Amino acid sequence: MVESIIGIRGKDFVILAQDTNTTKYGILNMKFDTNRLFKLSEHCAMLAAGEPGDVVQFAEYVGKNIQLYKMINGIELSPHACANFTRHEMATSLRSRNSFLANLVVGGFSTNERDQQRVQLYSIDYLGAMISANVVAHGFCQFFALGIGDRLWKEDLTVEEALAMLQIMVNELGKRMAAYPHCVFVRIIDAKGIRVLENMYPEKIHVAKPTEGDLQTTADMMDIHS
Amino acid sequence: MGDDMMSYNGGVALAMKGKECVAIVCDKRYGIQNKTVATNFTKIFQYGDHCFVAFCGLATDVQTVSERLRFRTNLYELREQRKLKPLVLYNMLTNLLYERRFGPYFVYALVIGLDPKTGETYVFDSDNIGAISDNVNLATVGTASDYIFGLGELFFKPNMNADELFEATSQAFLNGVDRDSASGWGAVVYVVEKDKVTVRELKGRQD
């Protein structure tokens, strides 16, 4: 739950952002360059957070099967199809003896010009409930990301506006969460494919030095020493 | 387990009968306990020309059961080479749910339908293990169903036309939903008549 994954749908792109901390025992940071992005196809990727073993096992299983589908049928699954396949696998796993604990964000750009909505973004939780929305997130960052998304998201969002929105979310995470996101990886998916953008960092918080006055006791103020 | 799963994601649906018309309405909220995550999660699914089903309960099972029912109804239409009738759909659904009698899907369901030749209307409900109901005038399932049942009985009159039915259904639904924090955020109303299906989106209170 301390791991943050966020997806933002724009005019002709999706942005997938993730924090990079791997934590242990709830208090230790083990690593600051964790990758949570799994490529599903040339124009589709998935962010995954949850139980570390499950995340990698499930994401790779789904990813490889989507790649296998392309090799067998010679046609790539759209992000919508990828998300529905992933949801189905998650829902099946939920009713098995050992279910996967992984929350996912699936996003991508459909290469089919006949699709009405070519930019597709989905959120799937560990139970297998799938939703499609303009801004999606998992973990504690959901509280911040969805609220900021509701306020700032608009139709025909540009890349600059989406990144500005993401920066506000990251600042808020850095300011208000005890689990500080030291670094955020940002990727963009559009007609050209998946690309990596510059890392994002929370804004530094400046706190004024306490004044000498703060050291005064009540006795000092009443001046009873002399 | 049972009851808290049914109200984990929230959501509610209502169905009502008129004269040669039938209406079904659902809310659009998807939440995780007290947190609203999405407001575009509709729970009504179409199977055939004059049949609709609403599922309420755990969101993952709403999607799973609706997909499995779609699979079975599609196979039925291909194998039997005829259209699905409401009673057949209802029996398929309750059968699907009862297959999981000792590890059920956490969904309650409403099935509505209309026979385009005779104009006969159908409203059924089912619990999560597929208990069958009579063909009733009014049925509701979901987190706000307690409130909506009372309002539905108040607004219901026999032999309403399509417009009166839409008004009665919407009023009962919206006023019931406003008293429940786990459902709401708009509604979708389907009014099924012999020759057409009308879909209307209601805005409702957004809080």
CSV table of C-alpha atoms in Angstrom, one decimal:
chain,number,residue,atom,x,y,z
A,1,MET,CA,0.0,0.0,0.0
A,2,VAL,CA,3.0,2.4,0.4
A,3,GLU,CA,3.9,1.7,-3.2
A,4,SER,CA,2.4,4.3,-5.6
A,5,ILE,CA,1.3,3.7,-9.1
A,6,ILE,CA,-0.6,6.4,-11.1
A,7,GLY,CA,-2.0,6.5,-14.7
A,8,ILE,CA,-3.2,9.7,-16.4
A,9,ARG,CA,-5.1,9.7,-19.7
A,10,GLY,CA,-4.4,12.7,-22.0
A,11,LYS,CA,-5.5,13.8,-25.4
A,12,ASP,CA,-3.4,11.3,-27.4
A,13,PHE,CA,-1.2,9.7,-24.8
A,14,VAL,CA,-1.2,8.0,-21.4
A,15,ILE,CA,1.3,8.7,-18.7
A,16,LEU,CA,2.3,5.9,-16.3
A,17,ALA,CA,4.1,7.0,-13.1
A,18,GLN,CA,5.5,4.9,-10.2
A,19,ASP,CA,7.5,5.5,-7.1
A,20,THR,CA,10.8,3.6,-6.9
A,21,ASN,CA,11.2,2.5,-3.3
A,22,THR,CA,11.3,-1.1,-2.3
A,23,THR,CA,10.4,-1.3,1.4
A,24,LYS,CA,10.8,-4.0,3.9
A,25,TYR,CA,9.2,-4.5,7.4
A,26,GLY,CA,7.3,-1.3,6.7
A,27,ILE,CA,10.1,0.9,7.8
A,28,LEU,CA,13.2,0.1,5.7
A,29,ASN,CA,14.0,1.3,2.2
A,30,MET,CA,16.0,-1.4,0.4
A,31,LYS,CA,16.3,0.1,-3.0
A,32,PHE,CA,15.6,3.4,-4.8
A,33,ASP,CA,15.4,2.4,-8.5
A,34,THR,CA,12.7,-0.3,-8.5
A,35,ASN,CA,11.0,-0.8,-11.9
A,36,ARG,CA,7.3,-1.5,-11.7
A,37,LEU,CA,6.6,-1.2,-15.4
A,38,PHE,CA,6.0,-4.3,-17.5
A,39,LYS,CA,5.8,-4.0,-21.2
A,40,LEU,CA,2.9,-5.9,-22.7
A,41,SER,CA,3.3,-4.9,-26.4
A,42,GLU,CA,4.8,-2.0,-28.5
A,43,HIS,CA,2.0,0.3,-27.4
A,44,CYS,CA,0.8,-1.1,-24.1
A,45,ALA,CA,2.3,-1.4,-20.7
A,46,MET,CA,1.3,-2.3,-17.2
A,47,LEU,CA,2.3,-0.9,-13.8
A,48,ALA,CA,2.0,-3.4,-10.9
A,49,ALA,CA,2.3,-3.0,-7.1
A,50,GLY,CA,1.5,-5.4,-4.3
A,51,GLU,CA,3.2,-8.5,-2.8
A,52,PRO,CA,6.7,-8.4,-4.5
A,53,GLY,CA,6.8,-12.0,-5.5
A,54,ASP,CA,3.2,-12.1,-6.8
A,55,VAL,CA,3.7,-8.8,-8.8
A,56,VAL,CA,6.6,-10.1,-10.9
A,57,GLN,CA,5.1,-13.6,-11.3
A,58,PHE,CA,1.7,-12.4,-12.4
A,59,ALA,CA,2.8,-9.5,-14.5
A,60,GLU,CA,5.3,-11.6,-16.4
A,61,TYR,CA,2.8,-14.4,-16.9
A,62,VAL,CA,0.2,-12.0,-18.3
A,63,GLY,CA,2.9,-10.2,-20.4
A,64,LYS,CA,4.3,-13.3,-21.9
A,65,ASN,CA,0.9,-14.7,-22.8
A,66,ILE,CA,0.0,-11.4,-24.6
A,67,GLN,CA,3.2,-11.7,-26.5
A,68,LEU,CA,2.5,-15.3,-27.3
A,69,TYR,CA,-0.9,-14.3,-28.7
A,70,LYS,CA,0.8,-11.9,-31.1
A,71,MET,CA,3.2,-14.6,-32.2
A,72,ILE,CA,0.4,-17.1,-32.8
A,73,ASN,CA,-2.1,-14.8,-34.4
A,74,GLY,CA,0.1,-12.2,-36.0
A,75,ILE,CA,-2.0,-9.4,-34.6
A,76,GLU,CA,-1.4,-7.4,-31.5
A,77,LEU,CA,-3.9,-7.1,-28.7
A,78,SER,CA,-5.3,-3.6,-28.1
A,79,PRO,CA,-4.8,-2.1,-24.6
A,80,HIS,CA,-8.5,-2.8,-24.0
A,81,ALA,CA,-8.1,-6.4,-24.9
A,82,CYS,CA,-4.9,-6.7,-22.7
A,83,ALA,CA,-6.8,-5.2,-19.8
A,84,ASN,CA,-9.7,-7.6,-20.2
A,85,PHE,CA,-7.4,-10.6,-20.5
A,86,THR,CA,-5.5,-9.5,-17.4
A,87,ARG,CA,-8.8,-9.0,-15.5
A,88,HIS,CA,-9.9,-12.4,-16.4
A,89,GLU,CA,-6.6,-14.0,-15.2
A,90,MET,CA,-6.8,-12.0,-12.0
A,91,ALA,CA,-10.5,-13.0,-11.4
A,92,THR,CA,-9.6,-16.7,-12.1
A,93,SER,CA,-6.6,-16.5,-9.7
A,94,LEU,CA,-8.9,-15.0,-6.9
A,95,ARG,CA,-11.0,-18.2,-6.9
A,96,SER,CA,-7.9,-20.5,-6.8
A,97,ARG,CA,-6.1,-21.8,-3.7
A,98,ASN,CA,-3.3,-19.3,-4.0
A,99,SER,CA,-4.4,-15.9,-5.4
A,100,PHE,CA,-2.1,-13.2,-6.5
A,101,LEU,CA,-1.9,-10.0,-4.5
A,102,ALA,CA,-1.2,-7.4,-7.2
A,103,ASN,CA,-2.9,-4.1,-8.1
A,104,LEU,CA,-2.5,-3.0,-11.7
A,105,VAL,CA,-2.7,-0.1,-14.0
A,106,VAL,CA,-2.9,-1.0,-17.7
A,107,GLY,CA,-2.5,1.7,-20.2
A,108,GLY,CA,-1.7,2.1,-23.9
A,109,PHE,CA,-2.5,3.5,-27.3
A,110,SER,CA,-4.5,1.4,-29.7
A,111,THR,CA,-2.9,1.0,-33.1
A,112,ASN,CA,-6.4,0.4,-34.7
A,113,GLU,CA,-7.6,3.7,-36.3
A,114,ARG,CA,-11.2,2.6,-36.1
A,115,ASP,CA,-11.2,2.6,-32.3
A,116,GLN,CA,-13.3,5.5,-31.0
A,117,GLN,CA,-11.2,5.9,-27.9
A,118,ARG,CA,-7.6,5.2,-28.9
A,119,VAL,CA,-6.0,6.2,-25.6
A,120,GLN,CA,-7.0,3.5,-23.1
A,121,LEU,CA,-6.4,3.4,-19.4
A,122,TYR,CA,-7.6,0.8,-16.9
A,123,SER,CA,-7.2,0.0,-13.3
A,124,ILE,CA,-7.5,-3.5,-12.0
A,125,ASP,CA,-7.3,-4.3,-8.3
A,126,TYR,CA,-6.2,-7.6,-6.7
A,127,LEU,CA,-9.8,-8.9,-6.6
A,128,GLY,CA,-10.1,-8.4,-10.4
A,129,ALA,CA,-12.4,-5.4,-10.4
A,130,MET,CA,-11.6,-3.4,-13.5
A,131,ILE,CA,-12.5,0.2,-14.1
A,132,SER,CA,-11.7,2.6,-16.9
A,133,ALA,CA,-11.0,6.2,-15.9
A,134,ASN,CA,-9.1,9.4,-16.8
A,135,VAL,CA,-6.9,9.2,-13.7
A,136,VAL,CA,-6.3,5.9,-11.9
A,137,ALA,CA,-4.0,5.0,-9.0
A,138,HIS,CA,-3.4,2.3,-6.4
A,139,GLY,CA,-2.1,2.4,-2.9
A,140,PHE,CA,-2.3,5.2,-0.4
A,141,CYS,CA,-1.4,7.6,-3.2
A,142,GLN,CA,-5.0,7.0,-4.5
A,143,PHE,CA,-6.3,9.4,-2.0
A,144,PHE,CA,-4.1,12.2,-3.4
A,145,ALA,CA,-4.1,11.2,-7.1
A,146,LEU,CA,-7.8,10.8,-7.5
A,147,GLY,CA,-8.6,14.0,-5.7
A,148,ILE,CA,-6.1,16.0,-7.7
A,149,GLY,CA,-7.2,14.3,-10.8
A,150,ASP,CA,-10.9,15.1,-10.2
A,151,ARG,CA,-9.9,18.8,-9.8
A,152,LEU,CA,-7.4,19.3,-12.6
A,153,TRP,CA,-8.2,16.7,-15.3
A,154,LYS,CA,-9.8,18.1,-18.4
A,155,GLU,CA,-10.7,17.1,-22.0
A,156,ASP,CA,-7.8,17.3,-24.4
A,157,LEU,CA,-5.2,17.3,-21.7
A,158,THR,CA,-1.7,18.1,-23.1
A,159,VAL,CA,1.5,16.4,-22.1
A,160,GLU,CA,2.7,19.5,-20.3
A,161,GLU,CA,-0.6,19.8,-18.4
A,162,ALA,CA,-0.5,16.1,-17.4
A,163,LEU,CA,3.1,16.4,-16.1
A,164,ALA,CA,2.2,19.5,-14.2
A,165,MET,CA,-0.7,17.6,-12.6
A,166,LEU,CA,1.6,14.7,-11.8
A,167,GLN,CA,4.1,17.0,-10.2
A,168,ILE,CA,1.4,18.3,-7.9
A,169,MET,CA,0.5,14.7,-6.9
A,170,VAL,CA,4.2,13.9,-6.3
A,171,ASN,CA,4.7,17.1,-4.2
A,172,GLU,CA,1.7,16.2,-2.1
A,173,LEU,CA,3.0,12.6,-1.6
A,174,GLY,CA,6.4,13.9,-0.6
A,175,LYS,CA,4.8,16.4,1.8
A,176,ARG,CA,2.0,14.3,3.4
A,177,MET,CA,3.1,10.6,3.3
A,178,ALA,CA,5.3,9.1,5.9
A,179,ALA,CA,6.6,6.8,3.2
A,180,TYR,CA,8.6,9.4,1.2
A,181,PRO,CA,8.8,8.8,-2.5
A,182,HIS,CA,12.5,9.6,-3.2
A,183,CYS,CA,12.1,9.3,-6.9
A,184,VAL,CA,9.3,8.8,-9.4
A,185,PHE,CA,9.7,7.1,-12.8
A,186,VAL,CA,7.6,8.5,-15.6
A,187,ARG,CA,6.7,6.9,-18.9
A,188,ILE,CA,4.6,8.0,-21.7
A,189,ILE,CA,2.8,5.9,-24.3
A,190,ASP,CA,1.5,7.5,-27.5
A,191,ALA,CA,1.3,6.7,-31.3
A,192,LYS,CA,5.1,6.4,-31.3
A,193,GLY,CA,5.3,3.8,-28.6
A,194,ILE,CA,6.6,3.7,-25.0
A,195,ARG,CA,9.2,6.2,-24.0
A,196,VAL,CA,10.8,7.1,-20.7
A,197,LEU,CA,10.6,10.7,-19.5
A,198,GLU,CA,12.7,12.5,-16.9
A,199,ASN,CA,12.5,11.3,-13.3
A,200,MET,CA,10.2,13.4,-11.1
A,201,TYR,CA,11.1,14.3,-7.5
A,202,PRO,CA,9.0,15.8,-4.7
A,203,GLU,CA,9.5,19.5,-4.1
A,204,LYS,CA,11.8,20.1,-1.1
A,205,ILE,CA,10.0,21.5,1.9
A,206,HIS,CA,11.7,24.5,3.6
A,207,VAL,CA,11.1,25.0,7.2
A,208,ALA,CA,12.0,28.2,9.0
A,209,LYS,CA,14.7,28.0,11.8
A,210,PRO,CA,13.1,28.3,15.2
A,211,THR,CA,13.8,31.7,16.8
A,212,GLU,CA,15.6,32.4,20.1
A,213,GLY,CA,12.2,33.5,21.5
A,214,ASP,CA,11.0,29.9,21.2
A,215,LEU,CA,13.6,29.0,23.9
A,216,GLN,CA,12.1,31.4,26.5
A,217,THR,CA,10.3,29.8,29.4
A,218,THR,CA,7.4,31.3,31.3
A,219,ALA,CA,9.9,32.2,34.1
A,220,ASP,CA,12.0,34.1,31.6
A,221,MET,CA,9.0,36.0,30.4
A,222,MET,CA,8.0,36.9,33.9
A,223,ASP,CA,11.6,38.0,34.5
A,224,ILE,CA,11.8,36.5,38.0
A,225,HIS,CA,15.6,35.6,37.8
A,226,SER,CA,17.0,39.0,38.8
B,1,MET,CA,-17.6,-12.8,5.2
B,2,GLY,CA,-20.9,-12.9,3.3
B,3,ASP,CA,-22.5,-9.6,4.2
B,4,ASP,CA,-19.5,-7.4,4.2
B,5,MET,CA,-18.5,-8.6,0.7
B,6,MET,CA,-21.9,-7.6,-0.6
B,7,SER,CA,-21.4,-4.0,0.6
B,8,TYR,CA,-17.6,-3.7,-0.1
B,9,ASN,CA,-18.0,-1.9,-3.4
B,10,GLY,CA,-21.5,-0.5,-3.0
B,11,GLY,CA,-24.2,-0.2,-5.7
B,12,VAL,CA,-27.9,-0.8,-6.2
B,13,ALA,CA,-30.4,-1.6,-8.9
B,14,LEU,CA,-34.2,-1.4,-9.2
B,15,ALA,CA,-36.7,-2.9,-11.7
B,16,MET,CA,-40.4,-2.1,-12.2
B,17,LYS,CA,-43.2,-3.3,-14.4
B,18,GLY,CA,-45.6,-1.2,-16.5
B,19,LYS,CA,-48.2,-2.0,-19.1
B,20,GLU,CA,-46.4,-3.6,-22.0
B,21,CYS,CA,-43.2,-1.9,-20.7
B,22,VAL,CA,-40.6,-2.6,-18.1
B,23,ALA,CA,-37.8,-0.4,-16.6
B,24,ILE,CA,-34.5,-1.2,-14.9
B,25,VAL,CA,-32.2,1.3,-13.3
B,26,CYS,CA,-28.7,1.1,-11.6
B,27,ASP,CA,-26.3,3.6,-10.0
B,28,LYS,CA,-22.8,4.4,-11.2
B,29,ARG,CA,-20.7,4.3,-8.1
B,30,TYR,CA,-17.7,2.0,-7.6
B,31,GLY,CA,-16.0,2.4,-4.3
B,32,ILE,CA,-13.8,0.5,-1.8
B,33,GLN,CA,-15.7,0.7,1.5
B,34,ASN,CA,-16.0,4.4,2.2
B,35,LYS,CA,-13.8,5.6,-0.6
B,36,THR,CA,-15.4,6.4,-3.9
B,37,VAL,CA,-13.0,5.3,-6.7
B,38,ALA,CA,-15.0,5.7,-9.9
B,39,THR,CA,-18.4,7.1,-10.9
B,40,ASN,CA,-18.8,5.4,-14.2
B,41,PHE,CA,-19.4,1.8,-13.1
B,42,THR,CA,-22.7,0.7,-14.5
B,43,LYS,CA,-24.2,-2.6,-13.5
B,44,ILE,CA,-26.8,-3.3,-16.2
B,45,PHE,CA,-25.9,-5.7,-19.0
B,46,GLN,CA,-28.0,-6.5,-22.2
B,47,TYR,CA,-28.5,-10.0,-23.3
B,48,GLY,CA,-30.6,-10.2,-26.5
B,49,ASP,CA,-33.0,-7.5,-27.7
B,50,HIS,CA,-35.4,-7.2,-24.9
B,51,CYS,CA,-33.6,-8.7,-21.9
B,52,PHE,CA,-31.4,-6.9,-19.3
B,53,VAL,CA,-29.7,-8.1,-16.2
B,54,ALA,CA,-28.4,-5.9,-13.3
B,55,PHE,CA,-25.8,-7.3,-10.9
B,56,CYS,CA,-25.1,-5.8,-7.5
B,57,GLY,CA,-22.5,-6.8,-5.0
B,58,LEU,CA,-18.7,-7.4,-5.2
B,59,ALA,CA,-17.5,-5.6,-8.3
B,60,THR,CA,-15.1,-8.3,-9.5
B,61,ASP,CA,-18.0,-10.8,-9.4
B,62,VAL,CA,-20.4,-8.4,-11.1
B,63,GLN,CA,-17.9,-8.4,-14.0
B,64,THR,CA,-17.1,-12.2,-13.8
B,65,VAL,CA,-20.8,-13.3,-13.7
B,66,SER,CA,-21.9,-10.9,-16.4
B,67,GLU,CA,-19.0,-12.2,-18.7
B,68,ARG,CA,-19.8,-15.9,-17.9
B,69,LEU,CA,-23.5,-15.3,-18.6
B,70,ARG,CA,-22.7,-13.6,-21.8
B,71,PHE,CA,-20.6,-16.6,-22.8
B,72,ARG,CA,-23.4,-19.0,-22.1
B,73,THR,CA,-26.2,-16.9,-23.7
B,74,ASN,CA,-24.0,-16.5,-26.9
B,75,LEU,CA,-23.5,-20.3,-27.0
B,76,TYR,CA,-27.2,-20.9,-26.5
B,77,GLU,CA,-28.2,-18.6,-29.4
B,78,LEU,CA,-25.6,-20.2,-31.6
B,79,ARG,CA,-26.5,-23.8,-30.7
B,80,GLU,CA,-30.3,-23.4,-30.6
B,81,GLN,CA,-30.5,-20.9,-33.5
B,82,ARG,CA,-33.1,-18.8,-31.7
B,83,LYS,CA,-33.4,-15.7,-29.6
B,84,LEU,CA,-33.1,-15.8,-25.8
B,85,LYS,CA,-36.3,-15.5,-23.9
B,86,PRO,CA,-36.4,-13.8,-20.5
B,87,LEU,CA,-37.4,-17.0,-18.6
B,88,VAL,CA,-34.6,-18.9,-20.3
B,89,LEU,CA,-32.1,-16.2,-19.4
B,90,TYR,CA,-33.3,-16.2,-15.8
B,91,ASN,CA,-33.0,-20.0,-15.5
B,92,MET,CA,-29.5,-19.9,-17.0
B,93,LEU,CA,-28.4,-17.2,-14.5
B,94,THR,CA,-29.8,-19.0,-11.5
B,95,ASN,CA,-28.2,-22.2,-12.7
B,96,LEU,CA,-24.9,-20.4,-13.1
B,97,LEU,CA,-25.1,-19.0,-9.6
B,98,TYR,CA,-26.2,-22.3,-8.0
B,99,GLU,CA,-23.2,-24.1,-9.5
B,100,ARG,CA,-21.2,-22.2,-7.0
B,101,ARG,CA,-23.5,-23.1,-4.1
B,102,PHE,CA,-20.7,-23.7,-1.6
B,103,GLY,CA,-18.4,-20.9,-2.7
B,104,PRO,CA,-20.7,-18.4,-4.1
B,105,TYR,CA,-20.3,-15.3,-6.3
B,106,PHE,CA,-21.1,-12.3,-4.1
B,107,VAL,CA,-23.7,-10.8,-6.4
B,108,TYR,CA,-27.5,-10.4,-6.3
B,109,ALA,CA,-29.2,-10.1,-9.6
B,110,LEU,CA,-32.3,-8.6,-11.3
B,111,VAL,CA,-33.5,-9.9,-14.6
B,112,ILE,CA,-36.0,-8.0,-16.8
B,113,GLY,CA,-37.5,-8.8,-20.1
B,114,LEU,CA,-40.4,-8.3,-22.5
B,115,ASP,CA,-42.0,-10.5,-25.1
B,116,PRO,CA,-42.2,-8.3,-28.2
B,117,LYS,CA,-45.2,-10.2,-29.6
B,118,THR,CA,-47.5,-10.4,-26.6
B,119,GLY,CA,-46.1,-7.5,-24.6
B,120,GLU,CA,-45.8,-9.6,-21.5
B,121,THR,CA,-43.3,-8.3,-19.1
B,122,TYR,CA,-40.9,-10.1,-16.8
B,123,VAL,CA,-39.1,-9.0,-13.6
B,124,PHE,CA,-37.2,-11.5,-11.5
B,125,ASP,CA,-34.6,-11.2,-8.8
B,126,SER,CA,-32.1,-13.7,-7.4
B,127,ASP,CA,-29.8,-14.0,-4.5
B,128,ASN,CA,-26.1,-14.9,-4.7
B,129,ILE,CA,-26.8,-18.7,-4.8
B,130,GLY,CA,-29.5,-18.5,-7.4
B,131,ALA,CA,-32.8,-18.7,-5.5
B,132,ILE,CA,-35.6,-18.3,-8.0
B,133,SER,CA,-38.4,-15.8,-7.6
B,134,ASP,CA,-41.8,-15.3,-9.0
B,135,ASN,CA,-42.5,-12.9,-11.8
B,136,VAL,CA,-43.0,-9.8,-9.7
B,137,ASN,CA,-44.1,-6.2,-10.2
B,138,LEU,CA,-41.1,-4.7,-8.4
B,139,ALA,CA,-37.7,-5.9,-7.4
B,140,THR,CA,-34.6,-4.3,-6.0
B,141,VAL,CA,-31.1,-5.5,-5.0
B,142,GLY,CA,-28.0,-3.8,-3.6
B,143,THR,CA,-26.9,-1.7,-0.7
B,144,ALA,CA,-29.8,0.8,-0.8
B,145,SER,CA,-32.4,-1.8,-1.6
B,146,ASP,CA,-34.1,-1.5,1.9
B,147,TYR,CA,-34.8,2.2,1.3
B,148,ILE,CA,-35.7,1.8,-2.4
B,149,PHE,CA,-38.1,-1.1,-1.7
B,150,GLY,CA,-40.4,1.1,0.4
B,151,LEU,CA,-40.3,4.0,-2.1
B,152,GLY,CA,-40.8,1.6,-5.0
B,153,GLU,CA,-44.0,0.3,-3.4
B,154,LEU,CA,-45.2,3.8,-2.8
B,155,PHE,CA,-44.6,5.0,-6.4
B,156,PHE,CA,-45.8,1.8,-8.1
B,157,LYS,CA,-49.3,1.7,-9.8
B,158,PRO,CA,-50.6,-1.1,-12.0
B,159,ASN,CA,-50.6,-0.5,-15.8
B,160,MET,CA,-48.3,2.5,-16.0
B,161,ASN,CA,-47.3,3.7,-19.5
B,162,ALA,CA,-43.6,4.1,-20.4
B,163,ASP,CA,-43.3,7.7,-19.3
B,164,GLU,CA,-45.1,7.1,-16.0
B,165,LEU,CA,-43.0,4.1,-15.4
B,166,PHE,CA,-39.8,6.0,-16.1
B,167,GLU,CA,-40.9,8.7,-13.6
B,168,ALA,CA,-41.9,6.3,-10.9
B,169,THR,CA,-38.7,4.2,-11.2
B,170,SER,CA,-36.5,7.2,-11.3
B,171,GLN,CA,-38.1,8.9,-8.3
B,172,ALA,CA,-38.1,5.8,-6.2
B,173,PHE,CA,-34.4,5.1,-7.1
B,174,LEU,CA,-33.0,8.6,-6.7
B,175,ASN,CA,-34.7,9.3,-3.4
B,176,GLY,CA,-33.7,5.9,-2.0
B,177,VAL,CA,-30.1,6.2,-3.2
B,178,ASP,CA,-29.6,9.6,-1.5
B,179,ARG,CA,-30.1,7.9,1.9
B,180,ASP,CA,-27.2,5.5,1.2
B,181,SER,CA,-23.6,6.4,1.2
B,182,ALA,CA,-22.4,3.3,-0.6
B,183,SER,CA,-24.4,4.0,-3.8
B,184,GLY,CA,-25.4,6.9,-6.0
B,185,TRP,CA,-23.3,9.2,-8.1
B,186,GLY,CA,-25.8,9.2,-11.0
B,187,ALA,CA,-28.0,6.5,-12.5
B,188,VAL,CA,-28.8,4.9,-15.8
B,189,VAL,CA,-32.4,4.0,-16.6
B,190,TYR,CA,-33.5,1.6,-19.3
B,191,VAL,CA,-37.1,1.5,-20.4
B,192,VAL,CA,-38.0,-1.5,-22.5
B,193,GLU,CA,-41.0,-1.3,-24.8
B,194,LYS,CA,-42.2,-3.6,-27.6
B,195,ASP,CA,-40.6,-1.6,-30.4
B,196,LYS,CA,-37.8,0.3,-28.6
B,197,VAL,CA,-35.4,0.6,-25.7
B,198,THR,CA,-34.8,4.0,-24.2
B,199,VAL,CA,-31.6,4.7,-22.2
B,200,ARG,CA,-31.5,7.8,-20.0
B,201,GLU,CA,-28.7,9.0,-17.7
B,202,LEU,CA,-29.8,10.6,-14.4
B,203,LYS,CA,-27.4,13.0,-12.7
B,204,GLY,CA,-28.7,12.8,-9.2
B,205,ARG,CA,-26.7,14.1,-6.1
B,206,GLN,CA,-23.0,14.0,-6.6
B,207,ASP,CA,-21.9,13.3,-3.1
